[in-house]
Short mmCIF file of C-alpha atoms and ligand atoms in Angstrom, two decimals:
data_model
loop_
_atom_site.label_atom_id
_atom_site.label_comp_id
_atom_site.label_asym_id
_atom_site.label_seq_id
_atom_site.Cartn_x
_atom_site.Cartn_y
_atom_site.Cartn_z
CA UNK A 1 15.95 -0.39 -6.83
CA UNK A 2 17.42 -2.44 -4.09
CA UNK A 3 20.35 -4.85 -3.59
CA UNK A 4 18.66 -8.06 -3.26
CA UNK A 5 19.25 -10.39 -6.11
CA UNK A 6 19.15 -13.91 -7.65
CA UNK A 7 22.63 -15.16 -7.99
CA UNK A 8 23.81 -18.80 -8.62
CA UNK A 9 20.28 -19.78 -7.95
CA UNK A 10 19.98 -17.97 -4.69
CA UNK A 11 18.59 -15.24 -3.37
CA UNK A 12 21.37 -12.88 -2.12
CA UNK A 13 21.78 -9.28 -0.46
CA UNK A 14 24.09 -7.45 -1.80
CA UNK A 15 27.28 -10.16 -1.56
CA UNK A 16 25.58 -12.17 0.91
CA UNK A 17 23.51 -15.42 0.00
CA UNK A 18 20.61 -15.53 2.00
CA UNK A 19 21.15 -19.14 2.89
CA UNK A 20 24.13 -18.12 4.78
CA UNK A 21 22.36 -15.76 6.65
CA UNK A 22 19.49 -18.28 7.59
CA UNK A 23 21.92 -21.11 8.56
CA UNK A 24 23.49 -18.82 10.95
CA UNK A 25 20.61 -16.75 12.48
CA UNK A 26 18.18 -19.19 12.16
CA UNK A 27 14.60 -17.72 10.59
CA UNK A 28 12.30 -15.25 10.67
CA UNK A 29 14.75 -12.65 10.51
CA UNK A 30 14.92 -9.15 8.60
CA UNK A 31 17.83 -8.94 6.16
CA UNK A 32 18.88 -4.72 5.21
CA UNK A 33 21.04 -3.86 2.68
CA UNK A 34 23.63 -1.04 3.85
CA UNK A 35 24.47 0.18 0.38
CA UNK A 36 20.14 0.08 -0.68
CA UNK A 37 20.13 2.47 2.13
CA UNK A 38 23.09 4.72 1.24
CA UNK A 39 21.96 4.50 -2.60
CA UNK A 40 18.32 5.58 -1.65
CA UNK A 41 19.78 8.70 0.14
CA UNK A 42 22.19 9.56 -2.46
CA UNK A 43 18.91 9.55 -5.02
CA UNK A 44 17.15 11.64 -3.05
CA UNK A 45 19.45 14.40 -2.61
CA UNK A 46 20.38 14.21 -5.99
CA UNK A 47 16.77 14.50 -6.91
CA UNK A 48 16.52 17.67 -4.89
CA UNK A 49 19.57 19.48 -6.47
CA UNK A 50 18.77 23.43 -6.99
CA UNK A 51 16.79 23.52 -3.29
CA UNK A 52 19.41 25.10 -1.50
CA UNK A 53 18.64 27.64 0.17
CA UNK A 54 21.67 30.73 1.97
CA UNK A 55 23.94 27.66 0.26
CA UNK A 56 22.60 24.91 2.50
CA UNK A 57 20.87 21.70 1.26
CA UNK A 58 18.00 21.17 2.06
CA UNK A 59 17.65 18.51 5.19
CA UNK A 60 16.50 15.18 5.11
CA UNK A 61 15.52 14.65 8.35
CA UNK A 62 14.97 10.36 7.98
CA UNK A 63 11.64 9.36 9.67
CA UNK A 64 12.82 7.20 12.80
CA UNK A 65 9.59 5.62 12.96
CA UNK A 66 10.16 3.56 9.80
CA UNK A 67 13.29 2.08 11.03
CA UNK A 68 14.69 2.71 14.40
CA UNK A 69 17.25 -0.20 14.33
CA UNK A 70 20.59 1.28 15.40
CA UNK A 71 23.03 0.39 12.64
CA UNK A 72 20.20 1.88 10.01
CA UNK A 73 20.38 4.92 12.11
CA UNK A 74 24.00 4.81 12.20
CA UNK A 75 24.38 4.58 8.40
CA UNK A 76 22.29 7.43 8.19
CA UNK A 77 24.10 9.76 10.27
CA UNK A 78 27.33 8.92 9.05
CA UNK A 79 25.53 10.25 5.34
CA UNK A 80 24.90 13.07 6.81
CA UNK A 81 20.60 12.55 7.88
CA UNK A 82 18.84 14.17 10.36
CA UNK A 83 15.96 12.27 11.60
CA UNK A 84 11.97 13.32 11.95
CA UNK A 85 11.40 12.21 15.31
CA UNK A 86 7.99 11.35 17.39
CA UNK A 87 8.94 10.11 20.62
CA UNK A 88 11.63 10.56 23.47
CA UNK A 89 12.76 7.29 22.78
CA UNK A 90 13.47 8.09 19.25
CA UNK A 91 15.39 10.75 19.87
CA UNK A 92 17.81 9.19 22.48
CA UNK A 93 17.68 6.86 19.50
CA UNK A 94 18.80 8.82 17.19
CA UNK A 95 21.30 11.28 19.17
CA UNK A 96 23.19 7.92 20.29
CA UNK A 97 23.22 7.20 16.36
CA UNK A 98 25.09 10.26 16.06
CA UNK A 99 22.30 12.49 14.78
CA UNK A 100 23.78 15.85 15.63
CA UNK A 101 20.52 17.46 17.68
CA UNK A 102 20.38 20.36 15.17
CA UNK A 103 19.40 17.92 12.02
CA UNK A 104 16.62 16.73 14.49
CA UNK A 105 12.87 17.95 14.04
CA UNK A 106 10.54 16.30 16.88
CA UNK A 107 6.64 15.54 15.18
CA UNK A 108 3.56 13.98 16.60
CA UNK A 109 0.54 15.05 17.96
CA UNK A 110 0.97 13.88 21.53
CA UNK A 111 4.13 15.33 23.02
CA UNK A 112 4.47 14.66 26.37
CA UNK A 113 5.96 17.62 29.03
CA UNK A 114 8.91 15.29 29.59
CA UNK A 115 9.44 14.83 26.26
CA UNK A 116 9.04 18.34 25.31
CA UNK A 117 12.01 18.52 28.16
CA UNK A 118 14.46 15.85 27.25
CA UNK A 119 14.23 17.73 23.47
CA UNK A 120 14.92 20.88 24.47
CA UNK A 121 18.12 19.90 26.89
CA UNK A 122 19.38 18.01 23.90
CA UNK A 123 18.82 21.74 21.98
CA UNK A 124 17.05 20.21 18.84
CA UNK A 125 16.27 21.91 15.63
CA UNK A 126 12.76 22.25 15.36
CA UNK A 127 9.46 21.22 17.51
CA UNK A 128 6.25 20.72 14.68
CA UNK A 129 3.48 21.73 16.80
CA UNK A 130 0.42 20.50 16.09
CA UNK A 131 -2.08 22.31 18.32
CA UNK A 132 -2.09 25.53 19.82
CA UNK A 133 -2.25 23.84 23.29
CA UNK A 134 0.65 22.31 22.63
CA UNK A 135 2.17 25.45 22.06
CA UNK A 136 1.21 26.69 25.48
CA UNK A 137 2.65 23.79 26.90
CA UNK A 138 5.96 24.12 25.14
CA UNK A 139 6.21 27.31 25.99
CA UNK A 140 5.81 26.82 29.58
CA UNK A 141 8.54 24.01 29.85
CA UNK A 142 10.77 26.44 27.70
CA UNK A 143 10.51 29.03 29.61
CA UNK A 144 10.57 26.89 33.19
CA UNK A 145 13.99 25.28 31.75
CA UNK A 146 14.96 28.92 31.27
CA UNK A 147 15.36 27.27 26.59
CA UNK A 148 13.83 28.84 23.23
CA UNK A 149 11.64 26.06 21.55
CA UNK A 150 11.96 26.91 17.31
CA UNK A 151 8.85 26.12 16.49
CA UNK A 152 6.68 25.32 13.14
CA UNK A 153 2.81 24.48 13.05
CA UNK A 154 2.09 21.50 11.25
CA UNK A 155 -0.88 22.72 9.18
CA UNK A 156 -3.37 20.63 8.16
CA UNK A 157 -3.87 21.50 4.31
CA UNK A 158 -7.14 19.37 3.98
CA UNK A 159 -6.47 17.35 0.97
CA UNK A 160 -6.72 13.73 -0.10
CA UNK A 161 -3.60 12.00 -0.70
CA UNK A 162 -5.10 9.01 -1.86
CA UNK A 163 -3.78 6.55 0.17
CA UNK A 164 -4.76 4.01 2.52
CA UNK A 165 -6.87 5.55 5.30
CA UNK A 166 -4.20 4.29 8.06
CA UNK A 167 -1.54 6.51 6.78
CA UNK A 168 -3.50 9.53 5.09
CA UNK A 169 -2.89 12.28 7.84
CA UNK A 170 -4.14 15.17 5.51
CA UNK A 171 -7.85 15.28 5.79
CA UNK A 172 -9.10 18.03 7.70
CA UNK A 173 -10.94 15.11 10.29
CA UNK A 174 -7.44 13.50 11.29
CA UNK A 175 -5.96 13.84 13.69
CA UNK A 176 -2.88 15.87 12.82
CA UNK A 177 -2.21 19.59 12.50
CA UNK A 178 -3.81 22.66 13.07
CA UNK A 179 -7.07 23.59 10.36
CA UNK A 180 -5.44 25.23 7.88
CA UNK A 181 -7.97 28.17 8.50
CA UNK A 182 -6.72 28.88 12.26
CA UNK A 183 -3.43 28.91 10.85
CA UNK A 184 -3.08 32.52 11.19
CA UNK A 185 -4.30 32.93 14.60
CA UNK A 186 -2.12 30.02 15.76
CA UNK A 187 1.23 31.71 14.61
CA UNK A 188 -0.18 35.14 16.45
CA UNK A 189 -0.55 33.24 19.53
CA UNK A 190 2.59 31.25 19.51
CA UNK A 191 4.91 34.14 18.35
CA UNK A 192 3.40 36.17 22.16
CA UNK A 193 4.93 33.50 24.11
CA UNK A 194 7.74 33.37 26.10
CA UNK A 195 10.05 30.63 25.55
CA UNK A 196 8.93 29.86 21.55
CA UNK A 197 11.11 31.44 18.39
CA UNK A 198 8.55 31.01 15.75
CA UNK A 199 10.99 29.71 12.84
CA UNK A 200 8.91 27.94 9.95
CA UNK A 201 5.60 25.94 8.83
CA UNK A 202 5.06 21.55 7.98
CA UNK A 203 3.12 19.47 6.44
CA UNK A 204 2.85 16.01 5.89
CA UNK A 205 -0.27 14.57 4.61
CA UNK A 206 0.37 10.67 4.81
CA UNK A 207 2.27 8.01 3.40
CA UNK A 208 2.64 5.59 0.62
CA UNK A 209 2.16 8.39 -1.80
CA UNK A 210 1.89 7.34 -5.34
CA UNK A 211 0.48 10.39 -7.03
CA UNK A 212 2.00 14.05 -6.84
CA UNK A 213 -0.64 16.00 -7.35
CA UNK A 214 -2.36 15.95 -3.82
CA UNK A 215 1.24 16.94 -2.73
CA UNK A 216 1.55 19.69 -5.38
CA UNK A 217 -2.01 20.85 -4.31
CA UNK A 218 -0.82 20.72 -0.26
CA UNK A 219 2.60 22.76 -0.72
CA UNK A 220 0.68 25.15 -2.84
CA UNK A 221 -1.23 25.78 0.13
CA UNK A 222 1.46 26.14 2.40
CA UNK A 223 3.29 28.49 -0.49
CA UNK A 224 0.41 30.88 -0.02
CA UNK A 225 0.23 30.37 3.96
CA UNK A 226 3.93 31.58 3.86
CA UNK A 227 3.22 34.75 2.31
CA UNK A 228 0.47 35.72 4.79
CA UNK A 229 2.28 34.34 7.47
CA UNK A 230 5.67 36.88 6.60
CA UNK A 231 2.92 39.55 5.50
CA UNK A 232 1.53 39.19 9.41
CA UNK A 233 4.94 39.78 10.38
CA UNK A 234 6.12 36.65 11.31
CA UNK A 235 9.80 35.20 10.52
CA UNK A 236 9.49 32.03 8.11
CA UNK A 237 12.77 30.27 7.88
CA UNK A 238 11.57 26.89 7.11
CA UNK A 239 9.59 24.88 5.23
CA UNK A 240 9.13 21.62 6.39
CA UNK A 241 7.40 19.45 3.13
CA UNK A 242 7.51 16.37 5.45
CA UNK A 243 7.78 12.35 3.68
CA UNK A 244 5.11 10.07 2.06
CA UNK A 245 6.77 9.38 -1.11
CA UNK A 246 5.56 5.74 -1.85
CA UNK A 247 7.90 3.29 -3.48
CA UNK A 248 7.08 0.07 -5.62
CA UNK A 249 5.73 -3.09 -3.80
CA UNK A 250 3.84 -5.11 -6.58
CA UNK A 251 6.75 -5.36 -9.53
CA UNK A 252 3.54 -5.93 -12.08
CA UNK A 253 1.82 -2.31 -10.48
CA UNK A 254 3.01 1.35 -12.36
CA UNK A 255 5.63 2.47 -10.05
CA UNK A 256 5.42 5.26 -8.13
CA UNK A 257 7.04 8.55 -9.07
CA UNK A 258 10.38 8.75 -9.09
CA UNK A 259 12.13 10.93 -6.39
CA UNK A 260 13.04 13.03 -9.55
CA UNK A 261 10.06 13.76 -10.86
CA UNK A 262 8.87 14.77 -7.07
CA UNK A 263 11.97 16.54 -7.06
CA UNK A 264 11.00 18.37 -10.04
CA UNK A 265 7.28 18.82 -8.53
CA UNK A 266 9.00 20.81 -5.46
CA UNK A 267 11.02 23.00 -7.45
CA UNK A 268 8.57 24.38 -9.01
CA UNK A 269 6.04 24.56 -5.85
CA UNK A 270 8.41 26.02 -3.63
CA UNK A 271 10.07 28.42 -5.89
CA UNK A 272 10.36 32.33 -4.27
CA UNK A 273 9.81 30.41 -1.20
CA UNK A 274 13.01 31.53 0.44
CA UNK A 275 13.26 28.94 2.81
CA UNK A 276 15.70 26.38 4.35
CA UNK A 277 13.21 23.28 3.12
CA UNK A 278 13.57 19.95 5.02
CA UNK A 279 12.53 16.67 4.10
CA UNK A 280 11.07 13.85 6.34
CA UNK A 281 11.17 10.71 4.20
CA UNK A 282 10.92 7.33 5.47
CA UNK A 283 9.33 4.51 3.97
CA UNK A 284 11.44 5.80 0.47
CA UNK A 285 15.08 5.14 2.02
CA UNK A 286 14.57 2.17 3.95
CA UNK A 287 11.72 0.12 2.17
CA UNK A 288 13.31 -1.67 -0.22
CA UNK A 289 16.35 -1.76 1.29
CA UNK A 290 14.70 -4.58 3.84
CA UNK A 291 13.73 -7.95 3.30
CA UNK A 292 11.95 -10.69 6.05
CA UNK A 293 13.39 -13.97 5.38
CA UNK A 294 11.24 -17.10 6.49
CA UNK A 295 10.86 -20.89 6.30
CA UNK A 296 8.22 -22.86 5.32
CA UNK A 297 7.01 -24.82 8.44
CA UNK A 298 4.76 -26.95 6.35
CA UNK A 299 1.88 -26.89 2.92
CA UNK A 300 -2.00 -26.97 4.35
CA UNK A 301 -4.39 -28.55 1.50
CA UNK A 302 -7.26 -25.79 1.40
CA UNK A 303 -10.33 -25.16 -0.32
CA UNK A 304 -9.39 -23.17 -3.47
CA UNK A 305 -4.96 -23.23 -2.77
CA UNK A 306 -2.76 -24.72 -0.23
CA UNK A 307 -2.19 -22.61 2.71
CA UNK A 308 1.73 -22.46 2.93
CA UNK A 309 2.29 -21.67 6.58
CA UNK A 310 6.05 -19.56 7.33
CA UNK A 311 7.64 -19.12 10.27
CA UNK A 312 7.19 -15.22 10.54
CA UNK A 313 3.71 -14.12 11.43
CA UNK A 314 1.70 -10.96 11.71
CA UNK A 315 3.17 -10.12 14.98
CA UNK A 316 6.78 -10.17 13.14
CA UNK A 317 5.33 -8.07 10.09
CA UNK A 318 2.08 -6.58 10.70
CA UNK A 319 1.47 -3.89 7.81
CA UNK A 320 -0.67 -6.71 5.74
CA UNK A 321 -2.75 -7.42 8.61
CA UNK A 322 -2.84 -3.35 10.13
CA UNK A 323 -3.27 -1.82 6.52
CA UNK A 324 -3.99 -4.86 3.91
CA UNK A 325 -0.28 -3.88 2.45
CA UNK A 326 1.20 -6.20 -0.43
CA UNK A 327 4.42 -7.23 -0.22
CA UNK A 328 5.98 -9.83 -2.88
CA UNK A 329 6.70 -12.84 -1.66
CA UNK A 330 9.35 -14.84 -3.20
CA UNK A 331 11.49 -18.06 -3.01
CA UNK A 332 15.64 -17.72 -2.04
CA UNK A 333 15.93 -20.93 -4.60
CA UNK A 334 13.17 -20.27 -6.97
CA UNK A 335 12.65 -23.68 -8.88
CA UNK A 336 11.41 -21.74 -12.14
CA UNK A 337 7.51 -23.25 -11.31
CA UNK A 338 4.49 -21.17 -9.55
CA UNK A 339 1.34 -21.81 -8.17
CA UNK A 340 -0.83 -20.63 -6.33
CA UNK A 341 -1.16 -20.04 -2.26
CA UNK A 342 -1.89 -18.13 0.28
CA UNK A 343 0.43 -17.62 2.53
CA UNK A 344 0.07 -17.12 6.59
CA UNK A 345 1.60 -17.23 9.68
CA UNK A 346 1.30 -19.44 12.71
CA UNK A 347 -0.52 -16.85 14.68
CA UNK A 348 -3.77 -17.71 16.07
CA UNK A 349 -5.68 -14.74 14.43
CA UNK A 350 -7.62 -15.22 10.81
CA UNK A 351 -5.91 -11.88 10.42
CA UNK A 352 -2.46 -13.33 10.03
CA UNK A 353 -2.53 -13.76 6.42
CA UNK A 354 0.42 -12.42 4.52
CA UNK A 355 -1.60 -13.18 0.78
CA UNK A 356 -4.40 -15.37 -0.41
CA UNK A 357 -4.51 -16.63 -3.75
CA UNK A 358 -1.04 -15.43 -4.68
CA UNK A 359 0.57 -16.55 -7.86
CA UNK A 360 4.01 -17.23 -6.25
CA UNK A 361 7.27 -19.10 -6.88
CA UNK A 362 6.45 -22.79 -6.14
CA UNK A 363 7.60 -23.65 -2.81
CA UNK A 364 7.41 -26.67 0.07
CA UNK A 365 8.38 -27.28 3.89
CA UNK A 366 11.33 -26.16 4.34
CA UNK A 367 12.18 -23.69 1.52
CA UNK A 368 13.05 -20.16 2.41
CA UNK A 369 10.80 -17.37 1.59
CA UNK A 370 11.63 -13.52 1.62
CA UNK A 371 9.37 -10.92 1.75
CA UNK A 372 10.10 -8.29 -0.27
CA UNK A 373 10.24 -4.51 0.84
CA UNK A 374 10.26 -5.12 4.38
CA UNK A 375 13.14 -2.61 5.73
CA UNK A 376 9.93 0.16 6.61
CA UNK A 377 7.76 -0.08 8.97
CA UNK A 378 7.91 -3.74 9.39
CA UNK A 379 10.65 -4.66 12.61
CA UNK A 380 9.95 -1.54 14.16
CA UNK A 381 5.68 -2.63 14.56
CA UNK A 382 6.70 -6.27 15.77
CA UNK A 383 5.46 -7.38 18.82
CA UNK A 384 5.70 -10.24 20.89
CA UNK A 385 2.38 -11.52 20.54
CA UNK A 386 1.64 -15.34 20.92
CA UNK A 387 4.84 -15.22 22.74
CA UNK A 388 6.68 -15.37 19.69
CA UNK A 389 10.26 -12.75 20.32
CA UNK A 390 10.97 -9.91 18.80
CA UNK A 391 12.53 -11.16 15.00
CA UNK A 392 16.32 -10.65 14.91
CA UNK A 393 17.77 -7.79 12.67
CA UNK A 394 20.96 -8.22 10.14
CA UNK A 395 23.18 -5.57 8.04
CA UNK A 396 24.79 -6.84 5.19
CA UNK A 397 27.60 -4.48 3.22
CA UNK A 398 28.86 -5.84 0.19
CA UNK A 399 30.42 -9.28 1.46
CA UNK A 400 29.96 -8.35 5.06
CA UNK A 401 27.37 -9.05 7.42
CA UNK A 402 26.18 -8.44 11.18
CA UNK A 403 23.86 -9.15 13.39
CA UNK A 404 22.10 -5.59 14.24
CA UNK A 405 19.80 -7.01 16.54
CA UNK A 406 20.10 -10.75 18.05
CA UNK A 407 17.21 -13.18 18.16
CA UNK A 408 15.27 -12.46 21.86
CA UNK A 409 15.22 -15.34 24.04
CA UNK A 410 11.64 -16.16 24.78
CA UNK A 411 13.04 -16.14 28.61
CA UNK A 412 13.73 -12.60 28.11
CA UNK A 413 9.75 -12.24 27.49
CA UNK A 414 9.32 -14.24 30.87
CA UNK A 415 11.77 -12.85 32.82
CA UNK A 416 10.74 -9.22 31.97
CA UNK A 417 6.83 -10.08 33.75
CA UNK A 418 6.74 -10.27 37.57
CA UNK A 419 4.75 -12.67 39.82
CA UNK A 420 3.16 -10.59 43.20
CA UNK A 421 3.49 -13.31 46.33
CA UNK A 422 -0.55 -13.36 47.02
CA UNK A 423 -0.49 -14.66 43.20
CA UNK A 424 1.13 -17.81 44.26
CA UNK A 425 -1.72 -19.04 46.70
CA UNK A 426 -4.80 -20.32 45.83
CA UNK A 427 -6.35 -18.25 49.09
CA UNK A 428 -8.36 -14.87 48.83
CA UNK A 429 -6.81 -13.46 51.03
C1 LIG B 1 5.58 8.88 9.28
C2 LIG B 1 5.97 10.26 9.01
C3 LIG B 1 6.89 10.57 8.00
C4 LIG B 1 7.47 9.53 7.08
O1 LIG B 1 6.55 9.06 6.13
P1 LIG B 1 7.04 8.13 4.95
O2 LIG B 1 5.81 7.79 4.24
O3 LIG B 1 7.69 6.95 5.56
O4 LIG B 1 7.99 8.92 4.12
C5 LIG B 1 7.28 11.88 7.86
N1 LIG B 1 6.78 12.84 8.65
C6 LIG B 1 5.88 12.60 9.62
C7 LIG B 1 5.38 13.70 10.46
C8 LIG B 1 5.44 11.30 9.83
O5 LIG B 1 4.54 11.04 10.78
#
């Protein structure tokens, strides 16, 4: 469900037409809808009612990585988020958002010393480990900076979430965790250092998730971990079920399930659990509540369909081309007529290729285009490649709207490279 709707003839978000947007900003640009956003949130806490745990709520600890932008951080925090972190930068990120540090939980598999640092002057709520070396190193910054790390292992449950291989982080050859089996020995290790509090478990085995069951089979793993784990002696506070939930992209595919019935899935996995549970979901709070609104430069004759070539490209929105993702493409003034078209960027890469043979609304130069269910990982992966700026960012909020993030100059991209002196003569020397 999302905010973005066909009024008068127009696409609009929320109170805002599109158009208005467009004339002011100029195109591409991503469009979010505040109240998408705060709905998504509300849904998902309602959909985990009965999961409190000593009379807390759970926590839903947003994934940063899906959309850093400041004001979406901002709305979050003012709801009451926490926010699933994996860098340093997306913690200042979210800690200037006014993420209180508790309601933070730092992931990834490639913490760096200073990061490990910055996180634990800033006193956040948990560090997911994902090795036992990283343990060691934790534990030796901790203890240097004189802090107590809390500490969960991401385990590894080695199952299939039946995903795209790009975001399926729960085979046991990723990447991610520590094997499942060397749990136990992990926790041993990590509870005999100094500077660690040993406080909980995670998982997260990818994203895009649009079956429960290799979810239900993952926390049933970690169910049984946590009674070995407690049985070994070890304190288990939390349970950290991490994100993944997928949401609807194709309109004419069987939607995902609802953040209900995965509510319902969790209540009955985690039941006798006894834990503070926390949440890390992403993609399900901020994808819909994004769109990326283009023009059409111009209409290419091809072979089979025209080519209808928009002003946003792979660099702008790059999950098509990184993980052959769908998103709906559709007109701000559909004319009631399709065809069919594929539709690219201007990008000088085969790869940038939004959709080939698409039945679409009928469009021609100069129409506006949105892509649908771009508010997740979509502005946050742009890059500046073909020296094309980072795309500009709005907010809309009922009848109001704001910039969130202005156009870059392209003499910003210039100005930020330097020229050495010996560069500037033709001489070897
Ligand atoms: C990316 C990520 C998430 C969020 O995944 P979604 O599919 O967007 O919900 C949560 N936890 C971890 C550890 C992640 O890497």
């Amino acid at each position: 469900m999302d905010h973005f709707d066909i009024r008068d003839g127009a696409m609009h978000a929320e109170g805002v037409p599109l158009d208005t947007i467009a004339d002011a900003v100029g195109t591409p640009v991503y469009v979010y809808s505040a109240a998408t956003i705060r709905r998504h949130v509300t849904v998902f806490r309602d959909a985990l009612a009965g999961l409190e745990h000593d009379g807390r709520a759970p926590l839903i600890a947003f994934a940063v990585k899906a959309n850093p932008n400041a004001a979406v951080l901002t709305v979050l925090a003012q709801m009451g988020c926490g926010a699933d972190v994996v860098s340093g930068g997306e913690l200042k990120r979210a800690l200037a958002a006014g993420v209180p540090a508790d309601r933070v939980v730092f992931s990834g598999v490639g913490k760096t010393v200073d990061e490990m640092a910055y996180a634990l002057e800033a006193d956040i709520g948990q560090f997911n480990l994902e090795s036992e070396e990283e343990a060691e190193t934790l534990s030796t910054v901790a203890a240097k900076l004189d802090r107590t790390a809390r500490v969960a292992f991401r385990v590894n449950p080695d199952v299939d979430a039946g995903t795209h291989a790009k975001i399926s982080t729960g085979r046991s050859e990723n990447k991610f965790g520590i094997p499942f089996d060397t749990a136990p020995q992990a926790y041993a290790r990590a509870a005999a250092l100094p500077g660690l509090a040993v406080q909980g478990v995670a998982v997260h085995i990818g994203s895009q998730l649009t079956d429960l069951h290799p979810l239900k089979q993952a926390f049933a793993r970690i169910g049984a971990l946590i009674q070995s784990l407690r049985a070994a002696g070890h304190v288990i506070e939390t349970a950290d079920l991490g994100g993944g939930l997928g949401v609807p992209y194709d309109p004419a595919k069987p939607a995902p399930p609802s953040p209900a019935a995965y509510g319902a899935m969790v209540r009955e996995a985690t039941a006798g659990w006894a834990c503070r549970l926390i949440f890390e979901p992403g993609r399900l709070i901020v994808g819909n509540a994004g769109v990326l609104l283009t023009s059409v430069i111009r209409v290419k004759p091809g072979v089979r369909s025209p080519f209808v070539i928009v002003d946003a490209a792979m660099n702008d929105l790059m999950r098509p081309a990184l993980y052959d993702a769908w998103h709906n493409i559709r007109a701000v003034h559909p004319k009631g007529d399709r065809f069919e078209a594929n539709v690219v960027g201007p990008v000088c890469e085969t790869g940038d290729t939004f959709a080939m043979q698409r039945g679409m609304d009928r469009v021609e130069e100069g129409d506006r285009v949105a892509f649908m269910t771009a508010g997740a990982y979509a502005a946050t992966m742009a890059s500046t490649y073909n020296s094309r700026p980072l795309t500009p960012e709005v907010m809309v909020s009922g009848n109001k709207w704001a910039i969130v993030r202005a156009r870059q100059p392209v003499e910003a991209l210039i100005a930020a490279d330097s020229v050495p002196e010996w560069a500037t003569s033709s001489s070897e020397d």
